[in-house]
Amino acid sequence: MRRAAVAAVAALSLTGLAACSGGDSGSAVPGSGGGKTDDLAASAPVASNLPAGSTMEKIKKRGELIVGGSLDAPLLSQQNPATKKVEGLDADFGRLLAKYIIGEPKVKIVNSASETREALLSNGTVDVVLQTYSITPERAEQVAFAGPYYSSGLVVATKKDETGIKAPADLKGRTVIAGANTPAIPAIKKAAPDAKILTFGSDPECVQALKQGRGDAYVQDQAILLATAKQDPSIKIQGEPFTSDPYGIGLKHGDTQMKQFVNDWLKKIEASGLWAKTWKNSIGTVVEGDAPQPPAIGSAKGSE
């Protein structure tokens, strides 16, 4: 997966990323999938039996899967300004999981911030979180993780005219922007212990802060930055990913039955080729080549 991410950089000649706010609301959404989402759902499996009293049965009776997610993450979970439909890898996986449980791809997305996801799961506001939710042992103390279902890595982004930052070590003594409650924060502290970290609640806020010069660099997951790489030449991605971050599907802590159910579903869509089709429908619309091999279920610390 790390090699695939690096290859994606080379294939796209990544020179920048776009601010996800303040742009033309009528512009195309990169990686929107070109209306293929319905085709994905049509071929998606449906669970034959749901255990009585289980979380899955409750979701089916309700008639929709409530997902903690994003509306502004290109390629992953972004609302199309023209159709109002939420599109991308995470959004598609949410619909496919809903069909597996309910028989129909009915999803309600609760727009969540990185610092509120654990609370939304623990208090039952959402059933699952599909939001580039990196699996860490610390987070696993509060939530359960199915998967991992995808893997990416952190990269450093700067303004295009920045010449003094080429690698994570160059963040020494700098002001670095990061998303609140994200793995970027400990990664920055490890690479540059004396860096000043400035946090914001969403990716658009972070990108805007970088463009405004409030920080010297922005450390974020490459998968979040890929879609906008060709849209804003004022921002540049410096080098290759310097971490490997597995994404998990967040579940309420202690619900082992739901975790096993979701892992079984992941194995089904991976074996059938539907996982690869979902990747091609989103990230694969801007990254050339075949879909990467998904990470092994339970392979990340915190997902065992």
Tab-separated table of C-alpha atoms in Angstrom, residues 18-22 72 113-115 177-180 198-215 218 220:
chain	number	residue	atom	x	y	z
A	18	ALA	CA	-6.752	22.527	-3.535
A	19	ALA	CA	-8.492	24.327	-0.728
A	20	CYS	CA	-11.759	22.538	-0.198
A	21	SER	CA	-13.506	25.745	0.682
A	22	GLY	CA	-13.974	29.012	-1.092
A	72	ASP	CA	-15.676	17.654	2.398
A	113	ALA	CA	-14.938	16.068	13.342
A	114	SER	CA	-11.831	14.079	14.192
A	115	GLU	CA	-12.147	15.013	17.866
A	177	ILE	CA	-0.594	22.723	10.703
A	178	ALA	CA	-2.393	19.474	11.553
A	179	GLY	CA	-5.913	18.181	12.048
A	180	ALA	CA	-7.026	18.033	15.668
A	198	LEU	CA	-1.340	24.558	15.030
A	199	THR	CA	-4.508	22.444	14.868
A	200	PHE	CA	-7.874	22.838	13.143
A	201	GLY	CA	-10.988	20.677	13.110
A	202	SER	CA	-11.206	19.929	9.384
A	203	ASP	CA	-9.064	19.525	6.292
A	204	PRO	CA	-10.509	22.611	4.534
A	205	GLU	CA	-9.638	24.748	7.559
A	206	CYS	CA	-6.093	23.372	7.570
A	207	VAL	CA	-5.600	23.998	3.863
A	208	GLN	CA	-6.972	27.505	4.151
A	209	ALA	CA	-4.635	28.247	7.076
A	210	LEU	CA	-1.654	27.076	5.021
A	211	LYS	CA	-2.680	29.275	2.088
A	212	GLN	CA	-3.048	32.223	4.466
A	213	GLY	CA	0.489	31.716	5.763
A	214	ARG	CA	-0.575	30.841	9.306
A	215	GLY	CA	1.796	27.886	9.193
A	218	TYR	CA	0.593	21.078	6.647
A	220	GLN	CA	-1.981	15.271	6.396
